[in-house]
CSV table of C-alpha atoms in Angstrom, one decimal:
chain,number,residue,atom,x,y,z
A,1,MET,CA,-15.5,82.0,131.6
A,2,ASP,CA,-13.3,81.1,128.6
A,3,PRO,CA,-15.4,81.4,125.2
A,4,THR,CA,-16.4,78.2,123.5
A,5,PRO,CA,-13.7,77.1,121.1
A,6,ILE,CA,-15.1,77.5,117.3
A,7,LEU,CA,-14.0,74.6,115.1
A,8,GLN,CA,-13.6,76.3,111.4
A,9,VAL,CA,-14.7,74.1,108.7
A,10,LYS,CA,-13.6,75.7,105.1
A,11,HIS,CA,-13.6,74.3,101.6
A,12,ARG,CA,-12.7,77.1,98.8
A,13,LEU,CA,-14.8,79.9,99.7
A,14,VAL,CA,-17.3,78.4,102.1
A,15,THR,CA,-16.6,78.6,105.7
A,16,PHE,CA,-18.5,78.1,108.7
A,17,GLY,CA,-17.7,77.7,112.3
A,18,ILE,CA,-19.0,74.9,115.3
A,19,PRO,CA,-18.9,75.7,118.8
A,20,VAL,CA,-17.3,72.7,120.4
A,21,ASP,CA,-16.3,71.9,124.0
A,22,ALA,CA,-12.4,72.9,124.0
A,23,LYS,CA,-11.9,68.5,124.6
A,24,HIS,CA,-13.3,67.6,121.3
A,25,LEU,CA,-11.4,70.8,119.1
A,26,PRO,CA,-8.3,68.0,118.4
A,27,GLN,CA,-10.8,65.4,117.2
A,28,GLY,CA,-13.0,67.8,115.6
A,29,GLY,CA,-9.8,69.3,113.4
A,30,ASP,CA,-9.0,65.7,112.4
A,31,LEU,CA,-12.7,65.3,111.2
A,32,VAL,CA,-12.7,68.6,109.2
A,33,GLN,CA,-9.1,67.1,107.8
A,34,SER,CA,-10.5,64.0,106.7
A,35,PHE,CA,-13.9,65.3,105.7
A,36,LEU,CA,-11.6,67.8,102.9
A,37,GLU,CA,-9.6,64.9,102.0
A,38,THR,CA,-12.0,62.4,101.4
A,39,SER,CA,-15.8,63.5,100.9
A,40,ARG,CA,-17.3,64.5,97.6
A,41,ASN,CA,-17.2,68.1,97.8
A,42,ASP,CA,-16.0,69.4,94.9
A,43,ASP,CA,-19.6,70.4,93.9
A,44,LEU,CA,-20.4,72.1,97.2
A,45,GLU,CA,-21.3,75.7,96.5
A,46,THR,CA,-23.2,76.9,99.5
A,47,PRO,CA,-22.6,76.9,103.3
A,48,ILE,CA,-25.3,74.7,103.9
A,49,GLU,CA,-24.7,71.8,101.6
A,50,LEU,CA,-21.1,72.0,103.0
A,51,HIS,CA,-22.5,71.8,106.7
A,52,ALA,CA,-25.1,69.4,105.9
A,53,GLN,CA,-22.4,66.9,104.2
A,54,PHE,CA,-19.9,67.7,107.7
A,55,ILE,CA,-22.6,66.4,109.3
A,56,GLU,CA,-23.2,63.3,108.0
A,57,HIS,CA,-19.5,62.7,107.9
A,58,CYS,CA,-19.0,63.1,111.4
A,59,VAL,CA,-21.9,61.0,112.4
A,60,PRO,CA,-20.4,57.5,112.3
A,61,ARG,CA,-17.2,58.9,113.5
A,62,ASN,CA,-17.8,61.1,116.6
A,63,PRO,CA,-21.1,61.3,117.7
A,64,ASP,CA,-20.1,64.4,119.9
A,65,ILE,CA,-18.6,66.4,116.7
A,66,ALA,CA,-21.9,65.2,115.2
A,67,LEU,CA,-23.9,66.8,117.7
A,68,ALA,CA,-22.5,70.1,117.7
A,69,ALA,CA,-22.6,70.3,113.9
A,70,PHE,CA,-26.1,69.4,113.9
A,71,ALA,CA,-26.8,72.3,116.8
A,72,ALA,CA,-24.4,74.8,114.8
A,73,PHE,CA,-26.5,73.7,111.6
A,74,ASN,CA,-29.9,74.6,113.6
A,75,ASN,CA,-28.8,77.7,115.0
A,76,SER,CA,-27.5,79.1,111.6
A,77,PHE,CA,-30.6,77.7,109.0
A,78,CYS,CA,-33.0,76.6,111.2
A,79,ALA,CA,-33.9,78.9,113.8
A,80,ARG,CA,-36.8,80.1,112.6
A,81,ASN,CA,-38.0,77.4,110.0
A,82,ASN,CA,-38.1,73.9,109.5
A,83,ILE,CA,-35.6,72.3,107.3
A,84,HIS,CA,-37.8,71.6,104.5
A,85,VAL,CA,-38.7,75.0,103.9
A,86,VAL,CA,-35.1,76.0,104.6
A,87,VAL,CA,-34.3,73.8,101.6
A,88,GLN,CA,-36.7,75.2,99.8
A,89,GLU,CA,-36.0,78.8,100.6
A,90,HIS,CA,-32.0,78.2,99.4
A,91,ASP,CA,-33.4,77.3,96.2
A,92,LEU,CA,-31.5,74.1,96.0
A,93,ASN,CA,-31.6,71.7,92.7
A,94,THR,CA,-33.0,68.1,93.4
A,95,ASN,CA,-29.6,66.7,94.1
A,96,GLN,CA,-28.4,69.2,96.4
A,97,ALA,CA,-31.6,69.5,98.3
A,98,LYS,CA,-31.5,65.4,99.0
A,99,ALA,CA,-27.6,65.9,100.0
A,100,VAL,CA,-28.9,68.6,102.8
A,101,LEU,CA,-32.0,66.5,104.0
A,102,ARG,CA,-29.8,63.4,104.3
A,103,GLY,CA,-26.9,65.3,105.8
A,104,TYR,CA,-29.5,66.9,108.4
A,105,PHE,CA,-31.7,63.8,109.3
A,106,SER,CA,-28.2,61.7,109.6
A,107,ALA,CA,-27.4,63.1,112.9
A,108,TRP,CA,-31.5,62.6,114.1
A,109,ASN,CA,-31.0,59.3,116.2
A,110,ILE,CA,-28.3,61.0,118.1
A,111,ALA,CA,-29.9,64.2,118.3
A,112,SER,CA,-32.9,62.4,119.5
A,113,ALA,CA,-30.9,60.0,122.2
A,114,ARG,CA,-29.7,63.1,123.8
A,115,GLY,CA,-32.7,65.2,123.9
A,116,ALA,CA,-31.3,67.5,121.2
A,117,VAL,CA,-33.9,67.4,118.5
A,118,PRO,CA,-35.0,70.9,117.7
A,119,SER,CA,-38.5,71.4,118.7
A,120,SER,CA,-41.0,74.0,116.8
A,121,THR,CA,-44.3,74.2,116.1
A,122,PRO,CA,-44.6,74.0,112.2
A,123,VAL,CA,-46.5,77.2,110.8
A,124,LEU,CA,-49.7,75.3,110.0
A,125,PHE,CA,-50.2,74.9,113.6
A,126,SER,CA,-49.7,77.8,115.2
A,127,ASP,CA,-52.6,79.1,114.1
A,128,PRO,CA,-54.9,78.4,117.4
A,129,SER,CA,-58.0,78.4,115.0
A,130,VAL,CA,-56.4,75.3,113.1
A,131,SER,CA,-57.7,72.2,114.7
A,132,MET,CA,-57.7,69.6,112.3
A,133,MET,CA,-56.7,68.8,108.9
A,134,ALA,CA,-56.4,66.1,106.2
A,135,ILE,CA,-53.5,66.0,103.3
A,136,PHE,CA,-54.3,63.9,100.4
A,137,GLY,CA,-51.4,62.6,98.4
A,138,GLY,CA,-52.4,61.6,94.9
A,139,GLN,CA,-50.3,59.4,92.8
A,140,GLY,CA,-46.6,60.6,92.3
A,141,SER,CA,-45.0,61.9,89.4
A,142,MET,CA,-42.7,59.0,89.0
A,143,ASP,CA,-43.0,55.9,86.8
A,144,ASN,CA,-41.3,53.6,89.3
A,145,TYR,CA,-42.8,53.9,92.9
A,146,LEU,CA,-40.2,51.9,94.3
A,147,ASP,CA,-37.4,54.2,93.1
A,148,GLU,CA,-39.6,57.2,95.2
A,149,ALA,CA,-39.4,54.7,98.0
A,150,ARG,CA,-35.7,54.5,97.5
A,151,ASP,CA,-35.1,58.0,97.6
A,152,LEU,CA,-36.9,58.4,100.5
A,153,VAL,CA,-35.1,55.6,102.6
A,154,ASP,CA,-32.1,57.3,101.3
A,155,VAL,CA,-32.6,60.8,102.6
A,156,TYR,CA,-34.9,60.0,105.4
A,157,GLY,CA,-32.9,56.7,106.7
A,158,PRO,CA,-32.9,57.7,110.6
A,159,LEU,CA,-36.4,58.6,110.6
A,160,LEU,CA,-37.9,55.5,109.0
A,161,ALA,CA,-35.5,53.4,110.9
A,162,ASP,CA,-36.4,49.4,110.2
A,163,TYR,CA,-40.0,50.2,108.8
A,164,PRO,CA,-39.3,49.0,105.5
A,165,ALA,CA,-37.7,46.0,106.8
A,166,LYS,CA,-40.7,45.0,109.0
A,167,MET,CA,-43.4,46.1,106.4
A,168,SER,CA,-41.4,43.6,103.7
A,169,ALA,CA,-41.3,40.8,106.3
A,170,PHE,CA,-44.8,41.2,106.8
A,171,LEU,CA,-45.9,41.4,102.7
A,172,GLN,CA,-43.2,38.1,102.4
A,173,ARG,CA,-45.3,36.3,104.7
A,174,GLU,CA,-48.6,37.3,103.3
A,175,SER,CA,-47.5,36.7,99.6
A,176,GLN,CA,-47.1,33.1,100.5
A,177,ASP,CA,-50.7,32.6,101.8
A,178,PRO,CA,-51.8,29.5,99.7
A,179,ARG,CA,-54.9,31.8,98.6
A,180,ILE,CA,-52.7,34.1,96.8
A,181,SER,CA,-49.0,32.9,96.5
A,182,ARG,CA,-49.5,32.2,92.9
A,183,CYS,CA,-49.9,35.7,92.1
A,184,TYR,CA,-46.8,36.6,93.7
A,185,ALA,CA,-44.4,33.9,92.5
A,186,LYS,CA,-41.4,35.9,93.0
A,187,GLY,CA,-42.5,37.2,96.6
A,188,LEU,CA,-42.8,40.5,97.9
A,189,ASP,CA,-39.3,41.4,99.2
A,190,VAL,CA,-39.7,44.8,99.2
A,191,ALA,CA,-36.4,45.7,101.6
A,192,ARG,CA,-34.2,43.6,99.1
A,193,TRP,CA,-35.6,45.4,96.0
A,194,LEU,CA,-34.7,48.7,97.7
A,195,ALA,CA,-31.8,48.0,98.4
A,196,SER,CA,-31.1,45.8,95.2
A,197,PRO,CA,-32.9,47.4,92.3
A,198,GLU,CA,-31.6,45.1,89.9
A,199,SER,CA,-33.4,42.6,91.9
A,200,GLN,CA,-36.7,43.8,91.6
A,201,PRO,CA,-39.4,42.4,89.3
A,202,ASP,CA,-40.5,44.0,86.3
């Protein structure tokens, strides 16, 4: 049996390989070329950043290569830990961490549809003596909670799917109730505020 071909992605001193089916190797080479020509990768310093951004580049262009890149990412970085732990261990700054998470989760829907989502038990639940827990999140440290929500939608878009749109539609309908509509003269179109920060009321 022939060994699986490896698609090489190299930018400056950072290199990684993705095992791909031989029939996808030509398209993979084209994707690497377009990624290196069109992406904002001048600031990429680590393999995890480059790999995550390559996944994000592939998702709308070739689901097969995106899935192969996602699987290779999981094998390289997430074999023992959840992606959030991995990001923390790599000591990335906020922008780098967001870019890695966004790239990683950009392939989530493809992986989910093909049954290729990594299954792992969070460390907290690997202890049989832990049966129930609750986490209480206090007020965030941001002055504008819509900015925080915008960041979450940007990073976790495929996981959140249409939740913000559905909740926004619900809030918009509720704000038109005659008993409270005078309190919401500008409505509650949160989805529009998230998409267009300039449209949100003061």
